[in-house]
Short mmCIF file of C-alpha atoms and ligand atoms in Angstrom, two decimals:
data_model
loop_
_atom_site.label_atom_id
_atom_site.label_comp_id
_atom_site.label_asym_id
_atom_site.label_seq_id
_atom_site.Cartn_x
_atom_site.Cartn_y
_atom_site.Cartn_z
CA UNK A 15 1.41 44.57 5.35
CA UNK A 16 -0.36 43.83 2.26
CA UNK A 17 -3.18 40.95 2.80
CA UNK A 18 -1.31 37.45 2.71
CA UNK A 19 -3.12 36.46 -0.25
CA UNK A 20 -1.81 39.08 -2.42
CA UNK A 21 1.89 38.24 -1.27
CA UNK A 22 1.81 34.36 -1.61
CA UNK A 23 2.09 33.24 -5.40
CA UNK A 24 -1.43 31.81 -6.83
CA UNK A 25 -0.15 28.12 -7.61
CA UNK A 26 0.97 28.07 -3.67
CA UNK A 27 -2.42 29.67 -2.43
CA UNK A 28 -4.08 27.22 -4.03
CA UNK A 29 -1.95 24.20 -3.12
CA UNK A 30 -3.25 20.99 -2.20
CA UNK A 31 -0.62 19.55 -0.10
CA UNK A 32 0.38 16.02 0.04
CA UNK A 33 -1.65 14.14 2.61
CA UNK A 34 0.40 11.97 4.21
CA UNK A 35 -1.21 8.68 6.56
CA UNK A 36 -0.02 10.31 9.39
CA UNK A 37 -1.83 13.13 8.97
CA UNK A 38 -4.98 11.65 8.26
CA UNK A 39 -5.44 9.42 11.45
CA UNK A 40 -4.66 12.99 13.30
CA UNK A 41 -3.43 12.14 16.55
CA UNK A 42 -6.51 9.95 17.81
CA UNK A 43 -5.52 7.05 19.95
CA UNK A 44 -4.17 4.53 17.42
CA UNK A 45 -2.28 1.29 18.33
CA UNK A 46 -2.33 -0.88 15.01
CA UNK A 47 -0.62 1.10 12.24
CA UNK A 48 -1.15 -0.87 8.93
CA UNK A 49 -1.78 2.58 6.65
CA UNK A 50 1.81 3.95 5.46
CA UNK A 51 3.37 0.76 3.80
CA UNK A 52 6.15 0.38 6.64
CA UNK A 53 8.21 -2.79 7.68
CA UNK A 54 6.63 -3.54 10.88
CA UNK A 55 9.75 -4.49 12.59
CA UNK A 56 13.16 -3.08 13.46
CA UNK A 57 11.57 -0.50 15.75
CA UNK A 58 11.52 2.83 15.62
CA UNK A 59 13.44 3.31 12.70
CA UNK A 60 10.70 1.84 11.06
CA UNK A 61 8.23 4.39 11.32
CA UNK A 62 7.75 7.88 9.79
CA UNK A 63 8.53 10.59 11.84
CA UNK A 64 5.98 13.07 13.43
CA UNK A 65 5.49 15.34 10.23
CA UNK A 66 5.12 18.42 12.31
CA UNK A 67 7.51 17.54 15.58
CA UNK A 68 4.85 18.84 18.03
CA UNK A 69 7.27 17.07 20.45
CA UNK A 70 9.92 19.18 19.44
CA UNK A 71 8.22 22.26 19.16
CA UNK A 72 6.80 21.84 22.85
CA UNK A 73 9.96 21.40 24.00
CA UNK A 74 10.79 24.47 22.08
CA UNK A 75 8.31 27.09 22.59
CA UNK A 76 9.24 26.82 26.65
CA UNK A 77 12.66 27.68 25.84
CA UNK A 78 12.33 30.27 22.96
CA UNK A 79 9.15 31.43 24.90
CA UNK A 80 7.07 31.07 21.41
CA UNK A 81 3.63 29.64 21.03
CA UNK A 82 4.22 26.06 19.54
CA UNK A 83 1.90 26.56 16.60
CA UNK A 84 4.17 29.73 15.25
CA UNK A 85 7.16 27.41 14.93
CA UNK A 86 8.27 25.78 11.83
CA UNK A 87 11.01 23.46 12.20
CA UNK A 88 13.48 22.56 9.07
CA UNK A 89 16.70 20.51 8.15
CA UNK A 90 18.75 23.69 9.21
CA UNK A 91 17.89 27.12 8.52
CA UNK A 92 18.57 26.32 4.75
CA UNK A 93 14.80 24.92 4.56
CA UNK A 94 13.53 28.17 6.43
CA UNK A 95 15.77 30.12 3.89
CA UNK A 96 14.68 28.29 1.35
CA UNK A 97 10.66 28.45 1.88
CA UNK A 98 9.97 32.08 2.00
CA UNK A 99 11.19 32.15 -2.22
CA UNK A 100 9.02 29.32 -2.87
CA UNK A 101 6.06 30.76 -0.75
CA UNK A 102 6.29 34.03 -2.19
CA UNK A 103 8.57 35.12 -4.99
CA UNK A 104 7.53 34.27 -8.44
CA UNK A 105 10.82 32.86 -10.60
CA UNK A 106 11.67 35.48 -13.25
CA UNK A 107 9.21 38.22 -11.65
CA UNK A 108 9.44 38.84 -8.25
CA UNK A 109 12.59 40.51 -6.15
CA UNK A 110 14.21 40.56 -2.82
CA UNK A 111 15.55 43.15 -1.20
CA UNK A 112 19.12 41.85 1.39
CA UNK A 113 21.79 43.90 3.28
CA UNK A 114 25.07 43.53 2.07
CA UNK A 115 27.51 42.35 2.76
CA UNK A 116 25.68 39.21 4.83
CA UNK A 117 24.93 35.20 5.32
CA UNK A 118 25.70 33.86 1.78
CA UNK A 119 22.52 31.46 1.35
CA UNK A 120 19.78 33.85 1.14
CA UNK A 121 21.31 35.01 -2.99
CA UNK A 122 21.71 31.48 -3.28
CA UNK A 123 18.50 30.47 -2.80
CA UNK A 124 17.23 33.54 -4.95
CA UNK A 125 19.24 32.28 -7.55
CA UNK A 126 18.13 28.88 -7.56
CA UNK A 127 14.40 30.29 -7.44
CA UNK A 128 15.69 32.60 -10.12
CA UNK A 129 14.43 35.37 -8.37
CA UNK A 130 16.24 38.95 -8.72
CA UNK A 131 18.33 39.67 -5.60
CA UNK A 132 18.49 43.55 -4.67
CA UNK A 133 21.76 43.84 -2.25
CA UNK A 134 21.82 47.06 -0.30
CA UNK A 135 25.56 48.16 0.80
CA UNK A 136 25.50 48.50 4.67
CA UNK A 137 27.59 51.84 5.52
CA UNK A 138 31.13 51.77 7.33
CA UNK A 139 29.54 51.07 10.65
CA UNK A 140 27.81 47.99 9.14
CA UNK A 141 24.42 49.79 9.37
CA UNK A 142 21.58 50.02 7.36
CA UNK A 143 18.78 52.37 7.79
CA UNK A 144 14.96 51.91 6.66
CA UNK A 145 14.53 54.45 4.29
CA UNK A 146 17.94 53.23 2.50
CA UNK A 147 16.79 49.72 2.52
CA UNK A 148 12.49 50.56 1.19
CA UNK A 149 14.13 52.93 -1.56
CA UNK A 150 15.49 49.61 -3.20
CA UNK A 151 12.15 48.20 -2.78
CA UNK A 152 9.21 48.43 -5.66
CA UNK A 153 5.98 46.68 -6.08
CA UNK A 154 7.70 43.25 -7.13
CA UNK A 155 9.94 43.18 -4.07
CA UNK A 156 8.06 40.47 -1.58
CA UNK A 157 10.83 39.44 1.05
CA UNK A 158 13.30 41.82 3.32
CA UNK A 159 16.37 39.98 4.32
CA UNK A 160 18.23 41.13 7.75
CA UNK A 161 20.49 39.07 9.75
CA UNK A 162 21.55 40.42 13.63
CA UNK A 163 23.71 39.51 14.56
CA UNK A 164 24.97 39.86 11.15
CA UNK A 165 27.37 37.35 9.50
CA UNK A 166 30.20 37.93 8.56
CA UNK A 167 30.47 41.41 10.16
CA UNK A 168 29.27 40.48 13.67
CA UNK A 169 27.29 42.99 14.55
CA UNK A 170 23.53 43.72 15.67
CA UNK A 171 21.60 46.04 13.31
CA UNK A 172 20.02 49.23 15.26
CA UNK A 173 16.72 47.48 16.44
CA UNK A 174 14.81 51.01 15.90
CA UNK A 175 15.56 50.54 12.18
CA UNK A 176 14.65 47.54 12.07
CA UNK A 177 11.33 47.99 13.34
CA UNK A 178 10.95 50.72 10.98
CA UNK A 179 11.63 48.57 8.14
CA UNK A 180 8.98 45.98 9.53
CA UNK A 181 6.42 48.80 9.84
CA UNK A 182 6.84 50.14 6.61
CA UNK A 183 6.76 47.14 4.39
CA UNK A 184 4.17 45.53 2.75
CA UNK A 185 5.85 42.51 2.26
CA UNK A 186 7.95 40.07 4.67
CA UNK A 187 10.68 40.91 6.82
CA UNK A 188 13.16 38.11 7.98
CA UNK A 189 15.31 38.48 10.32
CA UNK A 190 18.17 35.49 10.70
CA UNK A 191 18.74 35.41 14.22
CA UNK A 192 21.33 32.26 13.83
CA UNK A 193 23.52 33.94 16.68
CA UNK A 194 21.33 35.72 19.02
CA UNK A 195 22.06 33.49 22.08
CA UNK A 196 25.86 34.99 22.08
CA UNK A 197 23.87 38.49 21.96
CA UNK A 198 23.10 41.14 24.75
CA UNK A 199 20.10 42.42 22.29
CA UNK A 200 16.67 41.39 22.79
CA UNK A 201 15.42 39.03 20.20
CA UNK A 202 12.52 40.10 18.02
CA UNK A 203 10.82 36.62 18.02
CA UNK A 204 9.14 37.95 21.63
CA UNK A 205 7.35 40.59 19.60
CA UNK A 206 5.67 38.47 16.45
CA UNK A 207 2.52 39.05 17.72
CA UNK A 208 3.04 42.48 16.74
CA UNK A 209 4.27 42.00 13.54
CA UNK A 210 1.97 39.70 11.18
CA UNK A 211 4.79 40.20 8.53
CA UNK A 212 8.15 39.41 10.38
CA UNK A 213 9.72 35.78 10.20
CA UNK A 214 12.44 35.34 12.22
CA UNK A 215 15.21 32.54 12.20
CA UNK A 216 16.71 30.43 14.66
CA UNK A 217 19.34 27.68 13.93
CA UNK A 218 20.45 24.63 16.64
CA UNK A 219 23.88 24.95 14.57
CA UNK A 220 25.97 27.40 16.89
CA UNK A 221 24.71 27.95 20.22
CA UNK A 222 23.37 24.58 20.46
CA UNK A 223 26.00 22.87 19.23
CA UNK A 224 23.99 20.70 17.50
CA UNK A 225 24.95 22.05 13.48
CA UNK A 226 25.29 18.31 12.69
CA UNK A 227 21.58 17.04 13.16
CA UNK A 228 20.62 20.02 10.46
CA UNK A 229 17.71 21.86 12.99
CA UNK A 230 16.74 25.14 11.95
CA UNK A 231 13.57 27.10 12.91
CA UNK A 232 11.51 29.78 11.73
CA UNK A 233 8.74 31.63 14.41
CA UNK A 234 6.14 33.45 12.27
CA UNK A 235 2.41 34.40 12.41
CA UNK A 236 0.29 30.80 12.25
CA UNK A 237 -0.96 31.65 8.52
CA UNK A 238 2.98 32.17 7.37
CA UNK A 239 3.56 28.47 9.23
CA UNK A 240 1.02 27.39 7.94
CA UNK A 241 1.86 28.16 4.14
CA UNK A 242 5.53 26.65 4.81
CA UNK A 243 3.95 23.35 6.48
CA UNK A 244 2.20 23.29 3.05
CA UNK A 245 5.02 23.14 0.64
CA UNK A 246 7.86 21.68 2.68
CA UNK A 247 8.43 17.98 2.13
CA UNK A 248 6.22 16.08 4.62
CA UNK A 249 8.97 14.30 6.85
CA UNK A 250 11.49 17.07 6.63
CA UNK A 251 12.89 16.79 9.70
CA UNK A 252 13.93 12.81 10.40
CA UNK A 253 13.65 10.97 13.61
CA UNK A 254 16.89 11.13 14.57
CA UNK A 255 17.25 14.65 14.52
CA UNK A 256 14.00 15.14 16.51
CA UNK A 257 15.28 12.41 19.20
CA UNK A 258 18.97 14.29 19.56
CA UNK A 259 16.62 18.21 19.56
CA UNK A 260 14.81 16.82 22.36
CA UNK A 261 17.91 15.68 24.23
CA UNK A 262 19.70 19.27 23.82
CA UNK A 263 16.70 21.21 24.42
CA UNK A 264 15.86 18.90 28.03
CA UNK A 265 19.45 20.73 28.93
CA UNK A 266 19.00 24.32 28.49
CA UNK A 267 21.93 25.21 30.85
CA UNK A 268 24.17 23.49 28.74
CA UNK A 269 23.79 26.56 26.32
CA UNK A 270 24.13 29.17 28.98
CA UNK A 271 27.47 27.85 30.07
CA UNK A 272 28.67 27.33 26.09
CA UNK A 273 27.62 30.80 25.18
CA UNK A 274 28.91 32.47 28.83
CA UNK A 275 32.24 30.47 27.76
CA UNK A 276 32.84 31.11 24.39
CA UNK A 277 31.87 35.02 25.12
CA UNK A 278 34.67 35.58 27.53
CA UNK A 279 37.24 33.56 25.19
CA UNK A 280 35.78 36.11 22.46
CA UNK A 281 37.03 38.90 24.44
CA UNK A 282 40.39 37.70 25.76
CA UNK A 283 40.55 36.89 21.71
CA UNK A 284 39.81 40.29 20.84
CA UNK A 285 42.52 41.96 23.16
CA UNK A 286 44.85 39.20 22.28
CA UNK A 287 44.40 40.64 18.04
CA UNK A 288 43.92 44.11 18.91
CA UNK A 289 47.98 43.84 20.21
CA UNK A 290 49.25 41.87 17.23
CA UNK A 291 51.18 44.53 14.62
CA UNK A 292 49.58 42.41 11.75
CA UNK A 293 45.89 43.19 13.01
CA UNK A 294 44.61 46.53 12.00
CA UNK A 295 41.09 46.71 13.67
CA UNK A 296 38.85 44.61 15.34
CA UNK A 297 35.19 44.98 14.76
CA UNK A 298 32.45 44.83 17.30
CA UNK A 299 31.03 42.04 17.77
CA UNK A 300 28.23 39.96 19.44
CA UNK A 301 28.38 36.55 18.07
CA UNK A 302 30.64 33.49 18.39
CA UNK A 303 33.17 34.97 15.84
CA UNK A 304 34.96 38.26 14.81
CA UNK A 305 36.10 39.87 11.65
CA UNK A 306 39.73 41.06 12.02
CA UNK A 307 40.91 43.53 9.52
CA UNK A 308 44.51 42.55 8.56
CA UNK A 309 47.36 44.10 6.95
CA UNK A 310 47.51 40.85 4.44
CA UNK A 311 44.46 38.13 5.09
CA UNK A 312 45.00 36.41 1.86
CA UNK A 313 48.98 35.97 2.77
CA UNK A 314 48.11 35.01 6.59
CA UNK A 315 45.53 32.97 5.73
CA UNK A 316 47.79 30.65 3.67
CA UNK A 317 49.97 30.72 6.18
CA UNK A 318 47.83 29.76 8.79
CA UNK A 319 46.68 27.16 6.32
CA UNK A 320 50.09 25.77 5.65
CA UNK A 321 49.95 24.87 9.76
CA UNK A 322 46.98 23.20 9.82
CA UNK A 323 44.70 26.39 11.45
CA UNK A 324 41.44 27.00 9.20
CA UNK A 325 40.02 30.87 9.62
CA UNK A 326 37.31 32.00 7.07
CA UNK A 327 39.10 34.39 4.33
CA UNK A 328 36.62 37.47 4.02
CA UNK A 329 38.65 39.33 1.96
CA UNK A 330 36.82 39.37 -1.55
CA UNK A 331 33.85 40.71 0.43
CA UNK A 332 32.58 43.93 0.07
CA UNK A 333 33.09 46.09 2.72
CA UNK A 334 35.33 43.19 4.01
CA UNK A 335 38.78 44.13 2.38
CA UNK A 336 41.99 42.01 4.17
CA UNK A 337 39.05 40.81 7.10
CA UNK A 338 39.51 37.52 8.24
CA UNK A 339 36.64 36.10 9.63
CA UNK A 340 37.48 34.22 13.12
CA UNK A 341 35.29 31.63 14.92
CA UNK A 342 35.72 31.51 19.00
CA UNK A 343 37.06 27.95 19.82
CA UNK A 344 38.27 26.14 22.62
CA UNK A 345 40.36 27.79 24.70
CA UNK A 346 43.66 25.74 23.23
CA UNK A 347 42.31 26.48 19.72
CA UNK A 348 42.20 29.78 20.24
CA UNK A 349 45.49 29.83 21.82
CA UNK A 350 47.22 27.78 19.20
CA UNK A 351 45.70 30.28 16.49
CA UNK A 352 47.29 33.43 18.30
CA UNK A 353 50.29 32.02 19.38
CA UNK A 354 51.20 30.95 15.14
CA UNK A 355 49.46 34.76 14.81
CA UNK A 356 52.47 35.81 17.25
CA UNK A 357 55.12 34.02 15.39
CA UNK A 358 54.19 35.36 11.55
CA UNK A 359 56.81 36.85 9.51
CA UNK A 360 55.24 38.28 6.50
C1 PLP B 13 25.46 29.56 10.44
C2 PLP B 13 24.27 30.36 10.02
C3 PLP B 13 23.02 29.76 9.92
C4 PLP B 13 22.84 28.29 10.21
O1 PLP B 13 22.34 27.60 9.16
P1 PLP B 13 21.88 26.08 9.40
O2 PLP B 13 21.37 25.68 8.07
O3 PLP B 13 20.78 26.15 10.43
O4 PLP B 13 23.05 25.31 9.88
C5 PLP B 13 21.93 30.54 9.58
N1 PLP B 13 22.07 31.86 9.35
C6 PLP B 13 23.25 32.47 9.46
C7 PLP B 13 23.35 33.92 9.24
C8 PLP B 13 24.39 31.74 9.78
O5 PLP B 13 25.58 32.36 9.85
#
């Protein structure tokens, strides 16, 4: 890895950050609070939140078994998405490098940055190796994306090559691990300590079951933290939110009975398309969805459509031709979406 300093852009390196009150009084034992301007009544929506959820993170770094202070906690992965460009890409001169097909918000945000976004096809398998992925790299290119589980495909990238990639680099590696809990692959966040250039991404949207509070996390070294602690906006993650993370995360069980569900209603899914004439191939997956390659997914997905049943329509994706891209449900949803699967006439 190249030293941080040469990888962040000058204007951010240099940042003074917005000192809020909070900060200032820094966590001394306080009990009159007359220094942020706030109504002192209707309690406790009345007070700013904890600017860096240390609550949240402690509750955090015991499940995800990461050191509280390399935690950065957003409103949903977007923010931790979003960061890394306005950390380290300069608009107009700097470039990413992404596997594609993959999660749709990382060329998003690159556009928005305006920041050139260098898609690398994966190969039939929905692979990618190292070498493939560095030879689209040059001097300019500061960020990696990866995403294993991947979405929409489904499937884990080969860890070896991924570790390569990390290696190799001189700039940052991220790796979106939104779906790792529904995974049987080891998650990478256990080896940041290794790896002063890998972020990797965590989400309370889908295992969780919490995509309605907007949670996302990133674990990185405490200087990459530190730098997104820096530029995000100072209360970014609101009370309620924090109150509702706490709640889910005192109930980690919960999560291991979701996932242990929704993976064996994944499978009985799987069999359930891989008998259905109109179903092609079914892809391998380890997440809490599956993309089914169809004989027609724009004509059953308007049909589906027409009954009320909403699949994701992958079929203008590359690599994705006639896939449709199918969530795991409840166990009625999923049987009300094979049975009108059963009943098609196309
Ligand atoms: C769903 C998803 C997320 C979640 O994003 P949030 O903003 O945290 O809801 C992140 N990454 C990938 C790849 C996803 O599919």
């Amino acid at each position: 890895m190249k030293p941080l300093q040469e990888l962040v852009r000058p204007n951010i390196w240099s940042l003074a950050p917005y000192s809020s009150a909070r900060n200032e009084y820094a966590g001394r034992e306080a009990h009159v609070f007359l220094d942020a301007n706030e109504n002192p009544y209707n309690t406790p929506h009345n007070r700013y939140p904890d600017p860096l959820q240390q609550e949240v993170k402690t509750a955090l770094s015991k499940v995800k078994g990461v050191p509280a202070e390399n935690i950065f906690l957003g409103n949903g992965s977007d923010e931790a998405i979003d960061l890394p460009y306005r950390c380290f890409c300069r608009p107009g001169v700097d470039n990413v490098v992404a596997i594609e097909p993959t999660y749709g918000m990382y060329k998003v945000c690159a556009d928005i940055n305006d920041v050139e976004y260098r898609p690398v096809l994966l190969d039939e398998n929905y692979q990618i190796t190292a070498d493939r992925l560095l030879a689209a790299c040059d001097d300019k290119t500061k960020l990696i994306w990866l995403c294993s589980p991947n979405n929409p495909t489904g499937n884990c990238l080969v860890r070896d090559e991924i570790i390569s990639v990390i290696n190799a680099f001189g700039g940052i590696v991220i790796v979106d691990e939104a779906y790792s809990d529904f995974s049987s692959q080891p998650t990478l966040r256990s080896e940041l300590a290794k790896y002063p250039n890998l972020i990797v991404l965590n989400t309370m949207s889908k295992a969780w079951g919490c995509a309605a509070i907007r949670l996302g996390m990133a674990f990185a070294s405490t200087d990459i933290i530190g730098l997104f602690n820096k530029v995000k906006y100072p209360y970014n993650v609101n009370l309620l939110t924090q109150r509702q993370a706490l709640e889910a995360l005192a109930d980690p069980f919960q999560v291991d009975k979701w996932v242990r569900m929704l993976n064996l209603e994944r499978s009985r899914m799987i069999d359930a398309f891989r008998l259905l004439p109109i179903c092609e191939k079914v892809y391998p997956t380890e997440a809490n969805f599956f993309l089914a390659k169809m004989t027609d997914a724009q004509t059953i997905y308007d049909r589906l459509v027409e009954q009320g049943i909403i699949v994701r329509n992958r079929t203008r994706i590359k690599l994705c031709r006639d896939c449709l891209r199918i969530t795991v449900g409840t166990r009625s949803e999923n049987n009300e979406l094979i049975a009108a699967l059963r009943q098609l006439q196309l």
